[in-house]
Every structure is written in structure tokens, then in C-alpha cells.
Amino acid sequence: MAIQIQDQLNRVLHFKSLPKRIVSLVPSQTELLVDIGLENNIVGITKFCVHPIHLKKEKQIVGGTKQIHIDKIVSLKPDIILCNKEENTKEIVEACKQVCNVHVSDIFNIEDSLELINQYGKIFNKKKEAIKIVTKINEEISGFKAFILKKPTLKVAYFIWRKPWMVAANDTFINYVLNLNKLENVYTTKKRYPEIELINVPINKSVDVILLSSEPFPFKNSHKRELQEFYPNATIELVDGEMFSWYGSRLTKAFAYFKMLRLNLQNNAL
């Protein structure tokens, strides 16, 4: 059964038959594969593919998202390798293309996420399972939009790294998710993940909320105290970074988390 499909870079992929041996170089996409019933087809993952946790014991780890062991990938004889434009480098994608078909995702919003899930459903003959997840995400979004509708817009900064301090800015999926939460990113004049200097400037006093992500840097309570000096009027919260940046089946859980976060922010502001 010949299969032809475009990935999210509009590259056309051709398969002579259903791809069965999968290497995933993106943690959120690995979780999605499991949730559409493809755990047994996964042969290789990254060291950051932590959901479900048992995969790291059962599957071959082929490196990280920025550095891979191409020899290990070759030895697994995959039918397809799954990448992401942001998480994997162009060099990784080019190296993997010498092994087999490479599907590259490119995610900026929920529509892109749902498209990716449906693409996996088509590629791996899991259309029913994909539709079930898409339907669940749409239901969660609908309920969340009703919940957030009359909530006030808050000014926010979302930190992802320390030494150097880095934030999520414009042209990121995280920024898109912040907007869904009516959290106005004060760093949208910058792009992607810029370094910033912690200095006392007037704009800092207008920030309502500082969000410290659990990934890629594992922020702790000690960092809350460190940042409070520079954002004196802000509520500072440790947040689950996977909920803000994982764009696969994790979205079925994310909006319940966002409701809880907003209620916590309200309570802390009282």
C-alpha cells in the first residue's frame, strides 16, 4: 500500500508500505505516538523522552534533541524518523534523511498541533485514534475559552533559563499558549528565546506575573526570591513547562492545568 503525505515543511514523503519502525527525536511527539497506540512500533527515542517513563528502559536511546548518535539510528533500521524544526537542528534532519524518510513538524499554534496529530493518524493508519485525541483537545479548548473569557488580561514574563536569563518571546508556541491564557507577554518585541538582563527598569513594575518553567531549566523556589527584586509587583509561579510547550496529546491535559493556574494566580493576588 503506497502512501504519500506532506510534512509540515511541505516536503512530500513517499512510503511503499506502512512505516512500522519509528525513531522519534521529539519528546512530545514520542508521547503522542504512545497515545495513538504505537508504543510497540517505537524503536528509538531521545534521553528527554520521559513520558511514559518506562520507555527509557525499553527503547534504544539515540542521543538528545540537538545531538544524536547516527550510528545507533542506522542500526535500528527505522522506516521513518520524526523530527521538529525547532527542537532538532537542520544538520540532524539532513543526516537522518540519509537513513530513511524524515517527517518534520513545525508548530506555532493549536491548528498546527491538530494537523500533526492527523498526519500521524494517516501515516501510521491510526486515523480513529488520532481523531479521538483531536476531538478531546477541541472540547478542552472550547471549555477553556468559556472559562477565560471574562478573566482579566495579565502582563507576564515566561522564563526558560538562568545564566544567562532567557525568556520565551514572540514567534514561539509558548507565546501562543500565553495568549490563549490572556497572559500578555511583555517580551513580544523580541523573538524566539532571547537572553535578557535583570535590571530595574520601569516596565518591570508593570509585570503582573512571572512564570518559571520546569524545563528546560528546572527552576526552584530559590529562583523566585532571586527574581522578586527585579519584578517587585509580580506574583511569581513555578509552572509545568510541558503544559506550555508540549503540543501533542499533552494538550488533552493542558487546559485543565491552565484553569488551575489561573485560579492560583487569583488567590495569590487577594
Short mmCIF file of C-alpha atoms in Angstrom, two decimals:
data_model
loop_
_atom_site.label_atom_id
_atom_site.label_comp_id
_atom_site.label_asym_id
_atom_site.label_seq_id
_atom_site.Cartn_x
_atom_site.Cartn_y
_atom_site.Cartn_z
CA MET A 1 0.00 0.00 0.00
CA ALA A 2 1.78 3.13 -1.25
CA ILE A 3 1.44 6.21 0.99
CA GLN A 4 2.20 9.80 0.06
CA ILE A 5 1.98 12.68 2.54
CA GLN A 6 3.38 16.16 3.15
CA ASP A 7 5.09 17.00 6.40
CA GLN A 8 4.71 20.45 7.99
CA LEU A 9 7.55 21.86 5.90
CA ASN A 10 5.53 20.84 2.82
CA ARG A 11 8.07 18.16 1.94
CA VAL A 12 6.43 15.21 0.19
CA LEU A 13 7.20 11.82 1.75
CA HIS A 14 6.71 8.57 -0.15
CA PHE A 15 6.28 5.19 1.53
CA LYS A 16 5.99 1.88 -0.30
CA SER A 17 4.17 0.44 2.70
CA LEU A 18 3.02 1.39 6.19
CA PRO A 19 6.08 2.54 8.20
CA LYS A 20 6.42 0.31 11.24
CA ARG A 21 9.81 1.03 12.82
CA ILE A 22 9.83 4.55 14.26
CA VAL A 23 12.61 6.71 15.69
CA SER A 24 11.31 9.81 17.48
CA LEU A 25 13.65 12.71 18.22
CA VAL A 26 10.98 14.86 19.90
CA PRO A 27 9.70 14.10 23.43
CA SER A 28 6.16 15.44 22.96
CA GLN A 29 5.82 13.51 19.72
CA THR A 30 7.01 10.33 21.41
CA GLU A 31 4.21 10.72 23.96
CA LEU A 32 1.74 11.26 21.10
CA LEU A 33 2.86 8.06 19.39
CA VAL A 34 2.16 6.07 22.55
CA ASP A 35 -1.25 7.68 22.96
CA ILE A 36 -2.35 6.71 19.45
CA GLY A 37 -1.30 3.11 20.05
CA LEU A 38 2.17 2.95 18.50
CA GLU A 39 4.35 2.14 21.52
CA ASN A 40 5.38 -1.21 20.08
CA ASN A 41 6.49 0.45 16.85
CA ILE A 42 8.90 2.86 18.56
CA VAL A 43 12.48 1.58 18.30
CA GLY A 44 14.49 4.71 19.17
CA ILE A 45 13.98 7.81 21.34
CA THR A 46 15.93 10.69 22.90
CA LYS A 47 17.10 10.88 26.50
CA PHE A 48 14.46 13.57 27.02
CA CYS A 49 11.55 11.31 26.04
CA VAL A 50 10.29 10.87 29.60
CA HIS A 51 6.60 10.15 29.01
CA PRO A 52 5.75 7.42 29.57
CA ILE A 53 8.77 6.96 31.83
CA HIS A 54 9.24 3.25 31.16
CA LEU A 55 10.19 3.91 27.52
CA LYS A 56 13.73 4.90 28.54
CA LYS A 57 14.28 1.38 29.88
CA GLU A 58 12.72 -0.39 26.91
CA LYS A 59 13.78 1.62 23.85
CA GLN A 60 17.17 2.49 22.37
CA ILE A 61 18.26 6.00 23.34
CA VAL A 62 19.88 7.60 20.31
CA GLY A 63 21.03 10.89 21.87
CA GLY A 64 19.27 14.15 22.65
CA THR A 65 17.29 16.62 20.56
CA LYS A 66 20.35 18.62 19.48
CA GLN A 67 22.96 15.84 19.29
CA ILE A 68 22.33 12.32 18.02
CA HIS A 69 24.28 9.11 17.51
CA ILE A 70 23.54 8.48 13.85
CA ASP A 71 25.20 5.05 14.02
CA LYS A 72 22.67 3.94 16.63
CA ILE A 73 19.82 5.19 14.46
CA VAL A 74 21.19 3.33 11.43
CA SER A 75 21.48 0.12 13.45
CA LEU A 76 17.77 0.30 14.34
CA LYS A 77 16.80 0.15 10.64
CA PRO A 78 13.91 2.62 11.02
CA ASP A 79 11.22 3.14 8.39
CA ILE A 80 10.69 6.75 9.50
CA ILE A 81 12.34 9.32 11.76
CA LEU A 82 10.23 12.02 13.40
CA CYS A 83 11.76 15.47 13.91
CA ASN A 84 10.70 19.02 14.72
CA LYS A 85 12.02 22.20 13.09
CA GLU A 86 12.61 23.96 16.43
CA GLU A 87 13.83 21.09 18.60
CA ASN A 88 16.15 19.42 16.08
CA THR A 89 18.84 21.09 14.01
CA LYS A 90 18.90 21.24 10.23
CA GLU A 91 22.09 19.15 10.36
CA ILE A 92 20.26 16.41 12.26
CA VAL A 93 17.43 16.36 9.74
CA GLU A 94 19.89 16.17 6.83
CA ALA A 95 21.81 13.31 8.47
CA CYS A 96 18.61 11.40 9.16
CA LYS A 97 17.44 11.83 5.55
CA GLN A 98 20.37 9.63 4.54
CA VAL A 99 18.85 6.82 6.62
CA CYS A 100 15.15 6.88 5.70
CA ASN A 101 12.12 9.15 5.32
CA VAL A 102 12.10 12.03 7.82
CA HIS A 103 8.89 13.77 8.89
CA VAL A 104 9.46 17.28 10.24
CA SER A 105 6.81 19.06 12.29
CA ASP A 106 6.60 22.85 12.58
CA ILE A 107 4.29 24.05 15.36
CA PHE A 108 3.20 27.61 16.12
CA ASN A 109 -0.42 27.18 17.23
CA ILE A 110 -3.16 24.71 18.07
CA GLU A 111 -4.13 24.31 14.42
CA ASP A 112 -0.59 23.13 13.64
CA SER A 113 -0.79 20.68 16.55
CA LEU A 114 -4.06 19.19 15.36
CA GLU A 115 -2.70 18.93 11.82
CA LEU A 116 0.32 17.00 13.12
CA ILE A 117 -1.88 14.56 15.04
CA ASN A 118 -3.99 13.94 11.95
CA GLN A 119 -0.85 13.48 9.82
CA TYR A 120 0.38 10.78 12.20
CA GLY A 121 -3.05 9.16 12.02
CA LYS A 122 -2.73 8.94 8.24
CA ILE A 123 0.93 7.88 8.11
CA PHE A 124 0.56 5.10 10.68
CA ASN A 125 -3.01 4.01 9.91
CA LYS A 126 -4.28 5.30 13.25
CA LYS A 127 -6.91 7.73 11.97
CA LYS A 128 -9.57 6.78 14.53
CA GLU A 129 -7.17 7.14 17.42
CA ALA A 130 -5.92 10.50 16.08
CA ILE A 131 -9.47 11.81 15.62
CA LYS A 132 -10.30 10.82 19.20
CA ILE A 133 -7.40 12.90 20.55
CA VAL A 134 -8.20 15.85 18.25
CA THR A 135 -11.83 15.78 19.39
CA LYS A 136 -10.78 15.75 23.06
CA ILE A 137 -8.43 18.70 22.56
CA ASN A 138 -11.13 20.71 20.78
CA GLU A 139 -13.55 20.01 23.65
CA GLU A 140 -10.96 21.14 26.20
CA ILE A 141 -10.21 24.32 24.25
CA SER A 142 -13.90 25.15 23.97
CA GLY A 143 -14.43 24.79 27.72
CA PHE A 144 -11.31 26.79 28.50
CA LYS A 145 -12.29 29.68 26.21
CA ALA A 146 -15.58 29.96 28.09
CA PHE A 147 -13.69 29.87 31.41
CA ILE A 148 -11.11 32.50 30.46
CA LEU A 149 -13.44 34.85 28.58
CA LYS A 150 -14.13 37.32 31.40
CA LYS A 151 -10.82 36.91 33.20
CA PRO A 152 -8.57 39.99 33.18
CA THR A 153 -5.51 40.13 30.93
CA LEU A 154 -2.31 39.94 32.98
CA LYS A 155 1.17 41.04 31.94
CA VAL A 156 3.62 38.17 32.11
CA ALA A 157 7.23 37.13 31.58
CA TYR A 158 7.94 33.43 30.97
CA PHE A 159 11.47 32.35 31.95
CA ILE A 160 13.06 29.23 30.46
CA TRP A 161 16.74 29.55 31.52
CA ARG A 162 19.14 31.00 34.07
CA LYS A 163 22.78 32.00 33.48
CA PRO A 164 22.06 33.54 31.10
CA TRP A 165 18.49 34.55 31.86
CA MET A 166 16.30 33.65 28.88
CA VAL A 167 12.60 34.10 28.20
CA ALA A 168 10.05 32.88 25.67
CA ALA A 169 9.26 35.77 23.33
CA ASN A 170 7.42 36.18 20.03
CA ASP A 171 7.21 33.52 17.28
CA THR A 172 7.01 30.63 19.76
CA PHE A 173 4.35 28.10 20.65
CA ILE A 174 4.74 29.15 24.29
CA ASN A 175 3.83 32.73 23.41
CA TYR A 176 0.76 31.47 21.56
CA VAL A 177 -0.31 29.48 24.64
CA LEU A 178 0.24 32.52 26.87
CA ASN A 179 -2.14 34.49 24.65
CA LEU A 180 -4.77 31.75 24.99
CA ASN A 181 -4.46 32.23 28.75
CA LYS A 182 -4.92 36.01 28.44
CA LEU A 183 -1.35 36.44 29.60
CA GLU A 184 0.25 39.33 27.70
CA ASN A 185 3.93 38.64 27.14
CA VAL A 186 5.99 41.76 27.95
CA TYR A 187 8.81 40.44 25.75
CA THR A 188 6.92 40.18 22.45
CA THR A 189 9.14 42.90 20.99
CA LYS A 190 11.84 40.22 20.97
CA LYS A 191 11.83 36.95 19.02
CA ARG A 192 12.16 33.31 19.94
CA TYR A 193 14.19 32.78 23.15
CA PRO A 194 16.29 35.88 23.80
CA GLU A 195 18.74 36.49 26.60
CA ILE A 196 17.74 39.35 28.87
CA GLU A 197 19.49 41.36 31.56
CA LEU A 198 17.95 41.54 35.01
CA ILE A 199 17.90 45.27 35.60
CA ASN A 200 15.48 47.56 37.35
CA VAL A 201 13.58 49.30 34.55
CA PRO A 202 10.09 50.89 34.61
CA ILE A 203 8.45 48.09 32.60
CA ASN A 204 9.30 45.59 35.33
CA LYS A 205 6.92 47.29 37.75
CA SER A 206 4.04 46.68 35.34
CA VAL A 207 4.56 42.90 35.22
CA ASP A 208 1.74 41.05 37.00
CA VAL A 209 3.08 37.50 36.76
CA ILE A 210 6.45 35.80 36.37
CA LEU A 211 6.26 32.18 35.24
CA LEU A 212 9.30 29.99 35.88
CA SER A 213 9.21 26.91 33.67
CA SER A 214 10.15 23.44 34.87
CA GLU A 215 12.02 22.90 31.59
CA PRO A 216 14.50 23.16 30.04
CA PHE A 217 15.91 24.77 33.21
CA PRO A 218 14.49 23.31 36.44
CA PHE A 219 13.55 26.48 38.30
CA LYS A 220 13.07 26.20 42.09
CA ASN A 221 11.70 28.38 44.90
CA SER A 222 15.12 29.95 45.43
CA HIS A 223 14.88 31.49 41.96
CA LYS A 224 11.55 33.07 42.85
CA ARG A 225 13.28 35.06 45.57
CA GLU A 226 16.06 35.99 43.16
CA LEU A 227 13.65 37.46 40.62
CA GLN A 228 11.32 39.21 43.05
CA GLU A 229 13.81 42.07 43.47
CA PHE A 230 13.56 42.92 39.78
CA TYR A 231 9.78 42.39 39.43
CA PRO A 232 8.56 43.89 42.73
CA ASN A 233 4.83 43.86 41.91
CA ALA A 234 4.68 40.44 40.28
CA THR A 235 3.31 37.15 41.52
CA ILE A 236 5.99 34.54 40.78
CA GLU A 237 4.86 30.98 40.00
CA LEU A 238 6.69 27.75 39.21
CA VAL A 239 4.87 26.14 36.29
CA ASP A 240 4.87 22.85 34.41
CA GLY A 241 6.74 23.66 31.21
CA GLU A 242 5.37 20.61 29.44
CA MET A 243 1.88 22.10 29.62
CA PHE A 244 3.08 25.24 27.83
CA SER A 245 5.37 23.70 25.23
CA TRP A 246 4.34 20.09 24.53
CA TYR A 247 1.98 20.24 21.58
CA GLY A 248 0.86 16.62 21.07
CA SER A 249 -1.58 14.62 23.16
CA ARG A 250 -0.37 16.54 26.25
CA LEU A 251 -2.88 19.20 25.13
CA THR A 252 -5.70 16.93 26.34
CA LYS A 253 -4.47 17.70 29.88
CA ALA A 254 -3.11 21.22 29.47
CA PHE A 255 -6.32 23.24 29.67
CA ALA A 256 -7.41 21.77 32.99
CA TYR A 257 -3.95 22.74 34.24
CA PHE A 258 -4.36 26.29 32.89
CA LYS A 259 -7.67 26.66 34.74
CA MET A 260 -5.98 25.63 37.98
CA LEU A 261 -3.09 28.02 37.32
CA ARG A 262 -5.41 30.98 36.75
CA LEU A 263 -7.30 30.23 39.97
CA ASN A 264 -3.99 30.05 41.85
CA LEU A 265 -2.96 33.41 40.42
CA GLN A 266 -6.28 34.92 41.51
CA ASN A 267 -5.91 33.55 45.03
CA ASN A 268 -2.34 34.81 45.34
CA ALA A 269 -3.42 38.27 44.25
CA LEU A 270 -6.00 38.53 47.04
#
